[in-house]
Amino acid sequence: MCLCVLQTLASVCQGIQHITSALPYAEASTHTRQLFWGTVCATWLLTFVRQRGRRNFSIVDRVWPLFPVVLAAQWVYESRDSLFAAHEGAACAAQCKAIVGVVLVTVWGLRLCYNSVRRGDYNVGAEDYRWVHVRASIDRILPRCSAVRWAVWELFNIVFVSGFQLALLYLIAVPLHMLVRYPGVVARGTGNMAADKWSCAEVSLAALMAALLVLEAVADQQMYEFRQRKQQNKLTRAEAQAGFVHTGLWRYSRHPNVLCEQAFWAVLCVFCSMATGTDLGSFDNVYLLAGPVLLIALMWASVQLTESISRAKYPMYRAYMMQTSRLIPWKPWSNAQVINQAHAKL
């Protein structure tokens, strides 16, 4: 059985590598492929290392903030000759846009890593609380045969937990790869030579990405401060009654940090495409949208799970859901509006 699983995984890996090498601008160097598959295997194998007496499936959660930054560093190193050479005109503008993209992704990763460190996510044995519910849900549908359970879990572990999530991180970073390579394309005279300065749209997108990073940091800070006050029994009466954060940005969106994360990578994709003159409407370039689309789908499922847990844990969370938008910030409904809506559905 183990041999069959390994053979299947090898075939999948070869197929993905073949597809990746055929995509324009997305072809991965040998070092990038080694980095990707080495990280997939390492995160999978590390789940076998017991922490505090049990296996830990949150290894990828610890890699999540850092993997796009490492990829960006790898691509910058590979393109260092064209990226840091003295250029003029369109090539110089392409250099500036590439550097801005790399800096924004690096800030995203380091800020998210800092937030994970202070929450204790990198502590030995630390695991996302949702894994308890995921394991329980999967165990309920699996047969009682221990060999089958082990095989299904390991297949789920390497295909989804390690493989899919790291592939997703690679896909959301692919537009940056295209952007980092572009100064060399322009310098060789094969790019858009007329784009010798920033357009208003490109400036606006870069500013929007910076704003999204700030808003995500503010949302995470508000959540962190709430948890600190909760641990220290310093919550206000309203906060203590609710048991969850519902003020600040969380008053207008139930998941403002998730919204900002999704929007950041979607805007980055548009920014990179615009800066390189890539038509996202072309079928040949549709792969650039795969990362943001899959990220939205994954986070939507994650939010669904999070809210199901919160509804069961906090009696007032259902009222919070009726008053506050899930993602898109909106003015909270009043109690009267919630009551009227409930009567309308009867």
mmCIF file of C-alpha atoms in Angstrom:
data_model
loop_
_atom_site.group_PDB
_atom_site.id
_atom_site.type_symbol
_atom_site.label_atom_id
_atom_site.label_comp_id
_atom_site.label_asym_id
_atom_site.label_seq_id
_atom_site.Cartn_x
_atom_site.Cartn_y
_atom_site.Cartn_z
ATOM 1 C CA MET A 1 0.000 0.000 0.000
ATOM 2 C CA CYS A 2 2.806 2.398 0.905
ATOM 3 C CA LEU A 3 4.550 1.627 -2.406
ATOM 4 C CA CYS A 4 1.338 2.350 -4.305
ATOM 5 C CA VAL A 5 0.911 5.677 -2.514
ATOM 6 C CA LEU A 6 4.517 6.675 -3.258
ATOM 7 C CA GLN A 7 4.152 5.752 -6.934
ATOM 8 C CA THR A 8 0.959 7.806 -7.203
ATOM 9 C CA LEU A 9 2.607 10.799 -5.559
ATOM 10 C CA ALA A 10 5.604 10.523 -7.892
ATOM 11 C CA SER A 11 3.282 10.559 -10.907
ATOM 12 C CA VAL A 12 1.445 13.611 -9.581
ATOM 13 C CA CYS A 13 4.732 15.432 -8.964
ATOM 14 C CA GLN A 14 5.957 14.696 -12.488
ATOM 15 C CA GLY A 15 2.668 15.907 -13.964
ATOM 16 C CA ILE A 16 2.759 19.162 -12.027
ATOM 17 C CA GLN A 17 6.371 19.773 -13.013
ATOM 18 C CA HIS A 18 5.540 19.154 -16.676
ATOM 19 C CA ILE A 19 2.588 21.559 -16.584
ATOM 20 C CA THR A 20 4.566 24.204 -14.713
ATOM 21 C CA SER A 21 7.468 24.128 -17.165
ATOM 22 C CA ALA A 22 5.064 24.711 -20.074
ATOM 23 C CA LEU A 23 3.621 27.952 -18.680
ATOM 24 C CA PRO A 24 5.089 31.256 -19.923
ATOM 25 C CA TYR A 25 6.942 33.142 -17.184
ATOM 26 C CA ALA A 26 6.016 30.395 -14.684
ATOM 27 C CA GLU A 27 8.759 27.957 -15.635
ATOM 28 C CA ALA A 28 10.573 27.101 -12.469
ATOM 29 C CA SER A 29 14.335 26.822 -12.290
ATOM 30 C CA THR A 30 15.911 23.669 -10.920
ATOM 31 C CA HIS A 31 16.595 25.456 -7.623
ATOM 32 C CA THR A 32 12.979 26.604 -7.334
ATOM 33 C CA ARG A 33 11.659 23.104 -8.024
ATOM 34 C CA GLN A 34 14.064 21.671 -5.469
ATOM 35 C CA LEU A 35 12.954 24.298 -2.956
ATOM 36 C CA PHE A 36 9.279 23.536 -3.525
ATOM 37 C CA TRP A 37 9.457 19.756 -3.391
ATOM 38 C CA GLY A 38 11.987 19.802 -0.586
ATOM 39 C CA THR A 39 9.627 21.938 1.485
ATOM 40 C CA VAL A 40 6.671 19.662 0.698
ATOM 41 C CA CYS A 41 8.592 16.571 1.805
ATOM 42 C CA ALA A 42 10.046 18.298 4.870
ATOM 43 C CA THR A 43 6.677 19.552 6.128
ATOM 44 C CA TRP A 44 5.179 16.089 5.603
ATOM 45 C CA LEU A 45 7.990 14.280 7.400
ATOM 46 C CA LEU A 46 7.940 16.763 10.293
ATOM 47 C CA THR A 47 4.341 15.752 11.048
ATOM 48 C CA PHE A 48 5.746 12.390 12.174
ATOM 49 C CA VAL A 49 7.835 14.105 14.860
ATOM 50 C CA ARG A 50 5.776 13.931 18.020
ATOM 51 C CA GLN A 51 5.366 17.152 19.956
ATOM 52 C CA ARG A 52 4.109 16.791 23.522
ATOM 53 C CA GLY A 53 3.200 13.173 22.891
ATOM 54 C CA ARG A 54 1.258 13.577 19.629
ATOM 55 C CA ARG A 55 1.696 14.377 15.959
ATOM 56 C CA ASN A 56 1.308 17.993 14.883
ATOM 57 C CA PHE A 57 -0.343 18.843 11.555
ATOM 58 C CA SER A 58 0.221 22.606 11.815
ATOM 59 C CA ILE A 59 3.718 22.498 10.326
ATOM 60 C CA VAL A 60 2.532 24.156 7.101
ATOM 61 C CA ASP A 61 0.882 26.912 9.174
ATOM 62 C CA ARG A 62 4.358 27.821 10.420
ATOM 63 C CA VAL A 63 5.744 27.794 6.876
ATOM 64 C CA TRP A 64 2.824 29.807 5.430
ATOM 65 C CA PRO A 65 4.183 33.338 6.144
ATOM 66 C CA LEU A 66 7.733 32.479 5.083
ATOM 67 C CA PHE A 67 7.421 30.367 1.927
ATOM 68 C CA PRO A 68 6.388 33.211 -0.451
ATOM 69 C CA VAL A 69 9.189 35.362 0.996
ATOM 70 C CA VAL A 70 11.736 32.592 0.402
ATOM 71 C CA LEU A 71 10.423 32.141 -3.148
ATOM 72 C CA ALA A 72 10.711 35.884 -3.742
ATOM 73 C CA ALA A 73 14.286 35.853 -2.452
ATOM 74 C CA GLN A 74 15.099 32.919 -4.739
ATOM 75 C CA TRP A 75 13.656 34.691 -7.785
ATOM 76 C CA VAL A 76 15.421 37.940 -6.944
ATOM 77 C CA TYR A 77 18.710 36.048 -6.717
ATOM 78 C CA GLU A 78 18.107 34.348 -10.060
ATOM 79 C CA SER A 79 17.301 37.690 -11.734
ATOM 80 C CA ARG A 80 19.901 39.742 -9.864
ATOM 81 C CA ASP A 81 21.873 40.686 -12.984
ATOM 82 C CA SER A 82 18.918 42.379 -14.689
ATOM 83 C CA LEU A 83 17.111 43.465 -11.535
ATOM 84 C CA PHE A 84 20.006 45.445 -10.075
ATOM 85 C CA ALA A 85 21.749 46.560 -13.264
ATOM 86 C CA ALA A 86 21.766 50.230 -14.287
ATOM 87 C CA HIS A 87 18.833 50.721 -16.674
ATOM 88 C CA GLU A 88 17.014 53.668 -18.138
ATOM 89 C CA GLY A 89 13.522 54.288 -19.436
ATOM 90 C CA ALA A 90 11.140 51.320 -19.478
ATOM 91 C CA ALA A 91 13.675 48.927 -17.953
ATOM 92 C CA CYS A 92 14.241 51.290 -15.013
ATOM 93 C CA ALA A 93 10.485 51.601 -14.437
ATOM 94 C CA ALA A 94 10.190 47.802 -14.562
ATOM 95 C CA GLN A 95 12.967 47.539 -11.955
ATOM 96 C CA CYS A 96 11.140 49.893 -9.577
ATOM 97 C CA LYS A 97 7.862 48.000 -9.936
ATOM 98 C CA ALA A 98 9.587 44.671 -9.312
ATOM 99 C CA ILE A 99 11.319 45.994 -6.198
ATOM 100 C CA VAL A 100 8.033 47.401 -4.874
ATOM 101 C CA GLY A 101 6.352 44.027 -5.405
ATOM 102 C CA VAL A 102 9.141 42.141 -3.629
ATOM 103 C CA VAL A 103 9.152 44.590 -0.708
ATOM 104 C CA LEU A 104 5.378 44.353 -0.249
ATOM 105 C CA VAL A 105 5.421 40.532 -0.260
ATOM 106 C CA THR A 106 8.361 40.523 2.166
ATOM 107 C CA VAL A 107 6.563 42.905 4.528
ATOM 108 C CA TRP A 108 3.447 40.713 4.309
ATOM 109 C CA GLY A 109 5.429 37.595 5.242
ATOM 110 C CA LEU A 110 7.526 39.066 8.041
ATOM 111 C CA ARG A 111 4.535 40.834 9.608
ATOM 112 C CA LEU A 112 2.450 37.669 9.510
ATOM 113 C CA CYS A 113 5.361 35.670 10.921
ATOM 114 C CA TYR A 114 5.727 38.166 13.781
ATOM 115 C CA ASN A 115 2.033 37.869 14.547
ATOM 116 C CA SER A 116 2.300 34.065 14.592
ATOM 117 C CA VAL A 117 5.333 34.177 16.906
ATOM 118 C CA ARG A 118 3.657 36.383 19.489
ATOM 119 C CA ARG A 119 0.536 34.198 19.445
ATOM 120 C CA GLY A 120 2.712 31.193 20.247
ATOM 121 C CA ASP A 121 2.136 29.389 16.940
ATOM 122 C CA TYR A 122 5.826 28.438 16.767
ATOM 123 C CA ASN A 123 5.928 26.962 20.269
ATOM 124 C CA VAL A 124 6.619 23.242 20.545
ATOM 125 C CA GLY A 125 3.288 21.403 20.364
ATOM 126 C CA ALA A 126 1.316 24.463 19.231
ATOM 127 C CA GLU A 127 -1.430 23.453 16.809
ATOM 128 C CA ASP A 128 -4.331 25.283 15.186
ATOM 129 C CA TYR A 129 -7.402 24.626 17.338
ATOM 130 C CA ARG A 130 -9.423 23.725 14.240
ATOM 131 C CA TRP A 131 -7.414 20.549 13.704
ATOM 132 C CA VAL A 132 -9.245 18.878 16.577
ATOM 133 C CA HIS A 133 -12.527 19.359 14.716
ATOM 134 C CA VAL A 134 -11.045 18.340 11.346
ATOM 135 C CA ARG A 135 -9.691 15.098 12.805
ATOM 136 C CA ALA A 136 -12.990 14.338 14.505
ATOM 137 C CA SER A 137 -14.962 14.974 11.296
ATOM 138 C CA ILE A 138 -12.711 12.765 9.171
ATOM 139 C CA ASP A 139 -12.555 9.981 11.770
ATOM 140 C CA ARG A 140 -16.355 9.808 11.834
ATOM 141 C CA ILE A 141 -16.526 8.892 8.152
ATOM 142 C CA LEU A 142 -13.551 6.517 8.056
ATOM 143 C CA PRO A 143 -13.905 2.763 8.624
ATOM 144 C CA ARG A 144 -12.567 1.333 11.864
ATOM 145 C CA CYS A 145 -9.727 -0.523 10.177
ATOM 146 C CA SER A 146 -6.525 1.046 11.509
ATOM 147 C CA ALA A 147 -4.566 0.378 8.288
ATOM 148 C CA VAL A 148 -7.182 2.178 6.175
ATOM 149 C CA ARG A 149 -7.318 5.083 8.607
ATOM 150 C CA TRP A 150 -3.545 5.443 8.517
ATOM 151 C CA ALA A 151 -3.421 5.299 4.693
ATOM 152 C CA VAL A 152 -6.223 7.868 4.256
ATOM 153 C CA TRP A 153 -4.718 10.216 6.805
ATOM 154 C CA GLU A 154 -1.250 10.071 5.275
ATOM 155 C CA LEU A 155 -2.647 10.600 1.787
ATOM 156 C CA PHE A 156 -4.649 13.587 3.059
ATOM 157 C CA ASN A 157 -1.580 14.837 4.907
ATOM 158 C CA ILE A 158 0.841 14.852 1.989
ATOM 159 C CA VAL A 159 -1.653 15.714 -0.785
ATOM 160 C CA PHE A 160 -3.648 18.457 0.929
ATOM 161 C CA VAL A 161 -1.902 19.592 4.105
ATOM 162 C CA SER A 162 1.588 19.731 2.596
ATOM 163 C CA GLY A 163 1.211 19.455 -1.179
ATOM 164 C CA PHE A 164 -1.865 21.532 -1.948
ATOM 165 C CA GLN A 165 -1.222 24.331 0.530
ATOM 166 C CA LEU A 166 2.391 24.809 -0.553
ATOM 167 C CA ALA A 167 1.320 24.628 -4.197
ATOM 168 C CA LEU A 168 -1.218 27.341 -3.401
ATOM 169 C CA LEU A 169 1.502 29.519 -1.874
ATOM 170 C CA TYR A 170 3.581 28.971 -4.995
ATOM 171 C CA LEU A 171 0.662 29.905 -7.261
ATOM 172 C CA ILE A 172 -0.156 33.153 -5.471
ATOM 173 C CA ALA A 173 3.512 34.128 -5.764
ATOM 174 C CA VAL A 174 3.857 33.251 -9.479
ATOM 175 C CA PRO A 175 2.786 36.743 -10.666
ATOM 176 C CA LEU A 176 5.663 38.172 -8.627
ATOM 177 C CA HIS A 177 8.038 35.814 -10.440
ATOM 178 C CA MET A 178 6.796 37.268 -13.708
ATOM 179 C CA LEU A 179 7.322 40.797 -12.402
ATOM 180 C CA VAL A 180 10.846 40.120 -11.110
ATOM 181 C CA ARG A 181 11.904 38.670 -14.467
ATOM 182 C CA TYR A 182 10.398 41.515 -16.472
ATOM 183 C CA PRO A 183 13.276 44.072 -16.219
ATOM 184 C CA GLY A 184 15.472 41.572 -18.039
ATOM 185 C CA VAL A 185 12.783 41.103 -20.696
ATOM 186 C CA VAL A 186 12.586 44.872 -21.269
ATOM 187 C CA ALA A 187 16.376 45.243 -21.258
ATOM 188 C CA ARG A 188 16.544 42.706 -24.105
ATOM 189 C CA GLY A 189 14.081 44.838 -26.071
ATOM 190 C CA THR A 190 11.238 42.294 -26.058
ATOM 191 C CA GLY A 191 8.977 43.969 -23.488
ATOM 192 C CA ASN A 192 6.798 47.076 -23.550
ATOM 193 C CA MET A 193 9.390 49.772 -24.282
ATOM 194 C CA ALA A 194 6.748 52.531 -24.108
ATOM 195 C CA ALA A 195 6.018 51.901 -20.412
ATOM 196 C CA ASP A 196 8.828 54.138 -19.170
ATOM 197 C CA LYS A 197 6.952 55.385 -16.090
ATOM 198 C CA TRP A 198 4.322 54.398 -13.579
ATOM 199 C CA SER A 199 0.690 54.701 -14.633
ATOM 200 C CA CYS A 200 -1.950 56.083 -12.265
ATOM 201 C CA ALA A 201 -3.515 52.624 -12.045
ATOM 202 C CA GLU A 202 -0.199 51.018 -11.037
ATOM 203 C CA VAL A 203 0.420 53.644 -8.345
ATOM 204 C CA SER A 204 -3.119 53.140 -7.051
ATOM 205 C CA LEU A 205 -2.724 49.352 -6.911
ATOM 206 C CA ALA A 206 0.602 49.600 -5.080
ATOM 207 C CA ALA A 207 -0.949 52.036 -2.579
ATOM 208 C CA LEU A 208 -3.939 49.720 -2.159
ATOM 209 C CA MET A 209 -1.665 46.761 -1.370
ATOM 210 C CA ALA A 210 0.164 48.836 1.252
ATOM 211 C CA ALA A 211 -3.177 49.894 2.755
ATOM 212 C CA LEU A 212 -4.358 46.264 2.885
ATOM 213 C CA LEU A 213 -1.183 45.286 4.746
ATOM 214 C CA VAL A 214 -1.815 48.050 7.284
ATOM 215 C CA LEU A 215 -5.469 47.095 7.750
ATOM 216 C CA GLU A 216 -4.588 43.416 8.200
ATOM 217 C CA ALA A 217 -1.995 44.395 10.799
ATOM 218 C CA VAL A 218 -4.565 46.560 12.620
ATOM 219 C CA ALA A 219 -7.124 43.728 12.618
ATOM 220 C CA ASP A 220 -4.568 41.231 13.960
ATOM 221 C CA GLN A 221 -3.451 43.742 16.590
ATOM 222 C CA GLN A 222 -7.034 44.241 17.771
ATOM 223 C CA MET A 223 -7.498 40.481 18.003
ATOM 224 C CA TYR A 224 -4.209 40.092 19.885
ATOM 225 C CA GLU A 225 -5.051 42.844 22.375
ATOM 226 C CA PHE A 226 -8.490 41.287 22.961
ATOM 227 C CA ARG A 227 -6.943 37.907 23.711
ATOM 228 C CA GLN A 228 -4.441 39.504 26.052
ATOM 229 C CA ARG A 229 -7.211 41.270 27.974
ATOM 230 C CA LYS A 230 -9.197 38.031 28.057
ATOM 231 C CA GLN A 231 -6.272 36.130 29.573
ATOM 232 C CA GLN A 232 -5.785 38.883 32.136
ATOM 233 C CA ASN A 233 -9.528 39.135 32.958
ATOM 234 C CA LYS A 234 -9.588 42.787 31.873
ATOM 235 C CA LEU A 235 -12.431 42.620 29.369
ATOM 236 C CA THR A 236 -15.206 45.168 29.390
ATOM 237 C CA ARG A 237 -18.662 43.952 30.348
ATOM 238 C CA ALA A 238 -19.787 43.804 26.705
ATOM 239 C CA GLU A 239 -16.628 41.945 25.664
ATOM 240 C CA ALA A 240 -16.963 39.469 28.521
ATOM 241 C CA GLN A 241 -20.604 38.757 27.669
ATOM 242 C CA ALA A 242 -19.745 38.090 24.035
ATOM 243 C CA GLY A 243 -16.477 36.218 24.594
ATOM 244 C CA PHE A 244 -15.094 37.161 21.177
ATOM 245 C CA VAL A 245 -13.733 40.330 19.577
ATOM 246 C CA HIS A 246 -16.440 42.424 17.940
ATOM 247 C CA THR A 247 -15.131 45.987 18.122
ATOM 248 C CA GLY A 248 -12.821 48.067 15.932
ATOM 249 C CA LEU A 249 -12.552 46.645 12.417
ATOM 250 C CA TRP A 250 -14.332 43.538 13.680
ATOM 251 C CA ARG A 251 -17.472 45.627 14.119
ATOM 252 C CA TYR A 252 -17.776 46.009 10.339
ATOM 253 C CA SER A 253 -16.483 42.606 9.221
ATOM 254 C CA ARG A 254 -16.390 39.272 11.032
ATOM 255 C CA HIS A 255 -13.057 38.443 9.392
ATOM 256 C CA PRO A 256 -11.288 41.677 8.350
ATOM 257 C CA ASN A 257 -7.842 40.042 8.404
ATOM 258 C CA VAL A 258 -9.000 37.284 6.048
ATOM 259 C CA LEU A 259 -10.506 39.845 3.685
ATOM 260 C CA CYS A 260 -7.277 41.852 3.580
ATOM 261 C CA GLU A 261 -5.208 38.728 2.942
ATOM 262 C CA GLN A 262 -7.372 37.620 0.033
ATOM 263 C CA ALA A 263 -7.506 41.111 -1.442
ATOM 264 C CA PHE A 264 -3.732 41.620 -1.126
ATOM 265 C CA TRP A 265 -2.861 38.637 -3.313
ATOM 266 C CA ALA A 266 -5.640 39.398 -5.805
ATOM 267 C CA VAL A 267 -4.445 42.993 -6.182
ATOM 268 C CA LEU A 268 -0.824 41.811 -6.457
ATOM 269 C CA CYS A 269 -1.837 39.579 -9.372
ATOM 270 C CA VAL A 270 -3.492 42.518 -11.159
ATOM 271 C CA PHE A 271 -0.547 44.819 -10.379
ATOM 272 C CA CYS A 272 2.029 42.351 -11.762
ATOM 273 C CA SER A 273 -0.056 41.721 -14.864
ATOM 274 C CA MET A 274 -0.508 45.429 -15.523
ATOM 275 C CA ALA A 275 3.168 46.205 -14.911
ATOM 276 C CA THR A 276 4.255 43.541 -17.399
ATOM 277 C CA GLY A 277 1.549 44.175 -19.988
ATOM 278 C CA THR A 278 0.040 40.719 -19.470
ATOM 279 C CA ASP A 279 -3.573 40.200 -20.530
ATOM 280 C CA LEU A 280 -5.366 38.336 -17.760
ATOM 281 C CA GLY A 281 -8.302 37.799 -20.108
ATOM 282 C CA SER A 282 -6.183 35.611 -22.366
ATOM 283 C CA PHE A 283 -6.533 31.859 -21.938
ATOM 284 C CA ASP A 284 -2.738 31.506 -21.995
ATOM 285 C CA ASN A 285 -2.481 33.633 -18.848
ATOM 286 C CA VAL A 286 -5.438 32.259 -16.891
ATOM 287 C CA TYR A 287 -3.046 30.312 -14.663
ATOM 288 C CA LEU A 288 -2.095 33.621 -13.012
ATOM 289 C CA LEU A 289 -5.596 33.781 -11.524
ATOM 290 C CA ALA A 290 -5.406 30.246 -10.103
ATOM 291 C CA GLY A 291 -3.607 31.333 -6.918
ATOM 292 C CA PRO A 292 -6.006 34.096 -5.821
ATOM 293 C CA VAL A 293 -9.076 32.035 -6.763
ATOM 294 C CA LEU A 294 -7.890 28.949 -4.863
ATOM 295 C CA LEU A 295 -6.878 31.117 -1.899
ATOM 296 C CA ILE A 296 -10.376 32.604 -1.715
ATOM 297 C CA ALA A 297 -11.906 29.119 -1.920
ATOM 298 C CA LEU A 298 -9.617 27.729 0.806
ATOM 299 C CA MET A 299 -10.173 30.671 3.125
ATOM 300 C CA TRP A 300 -13.924 30.537 2.547
ATOM 301 C CA ALA A 301 -13.937 26.920 3.722
ATOM 302 C CA SER A 302 -11.685 27.874 6.643
ATOM 303 C CA VAL A 303 -14.053 30.674 7.655
ATOM 304 C CA GLN A 304 -16.989 28.259 7.466
ATOM 305 C CA LEU A 305 -15.238 25.913 9.885
ATOM 306 C CA THR A 306 -14.183 28.745 12.195
ATOM 307 C CA GLU A 307 -17.708 30.126 12.415
ATOM 308 C CA SER A 308 -19.248 26.706 13.058
ATOM 309 C CA ILE A 309 -16.896 26.353 16.044
ATOM 310 C CA SER A 310 -17.637 29.882 17.272
ATOM 311 C CA ARG A 311 -21.413 29.358 17.029
ATOM 312 C CA ALA A 312 -21.138 26.296 19.234
ATOM 313 C CA LYS A 313 -18.798 27.987 21.716
ATOM 314 C CA TYR A 314 -20.325 31.464 22.058
ATOM 315 C CA PRO A 315 -24.129 31.847 22.411
ATOM 316 C CA MET A 316 -24.005 35.462 21.179
ATOM 317 C CA TYR A 317 -22.079 34.654 18.007
ATOM 318 C CA ARG A 318 -25.271 33.993 16.043
ATOM 319 C CA ALA A 319 -26.467 37.518 16.840
ATOM 320 C CA TYR A 320 -23.061 38.851 15.774
ATOM 321 C CA MET A 321 -23.415 36.986 12.478
ATOM 322 C CA MET A 322 -26.807 38.551 11.836
ATOM 323 C CA GLN A 323 -25.541 42.060 12.566
ATOM 324 C CA THR A 324 -22.102 42.018 10.929
ATOM 325 C CA SER A 325 -20.994 41.244 7.380
ATOM 326 C CA ARG A 326 -18.874 38.137 6.953
ATOM 327 C CA LEU A 327 -16.087 39.706 4.880
ATOM 328 C CA ILE A 328 -16.964 42.901 2.995
ATOM 329 C CA PRO A 329 -17.016 45.764 5.566
ATOM 330 C CA TRP A 330 -20.505 47.168 6.002
ATOM 331 C CA LYS A 331 -22.460 49.193 8.516
ATOM 332 C CA PRO A 332 -23.655 46.807 11.268
ATOM 333 C CA TRP A 333 -27.371 46.173 11.435
ATOM 334 C CA SER A 334 -29.294 47.461 14.403
ATOM 335 C CA ASN A 335 -31.274 45.098 16.646
ATOM 336 C CA ALA A 336 -34.474 46.321 15.017
ATOM 337 C CA GLN A 337 -33.152 45.488 11.548
ATOM 338 C CA VAL A 338 -32.157 42.001 12.685
ATOM 339 C CA ILE A 339 -35.612 41.398 14.188
ATOM 340 C CA ASN A 340 -37.362 42.659 11.041
ATOM 341 C CA GLN A 341 -35.197 40.421 8.871
ATOM 342 C CA ALA A 342 -35.960 37.417 11.080
ATOM 343 C CA HIS A 343 -39.731 38.129 10.838
ATOM 344 C CA ALA A 344 -39.458 38.466 7.049
ATOM 345 C CA LYS A 345 -38.017 34.955 6.799
ATOM 346 C CA LEU A 346 -40.822 33.399 8.819
#
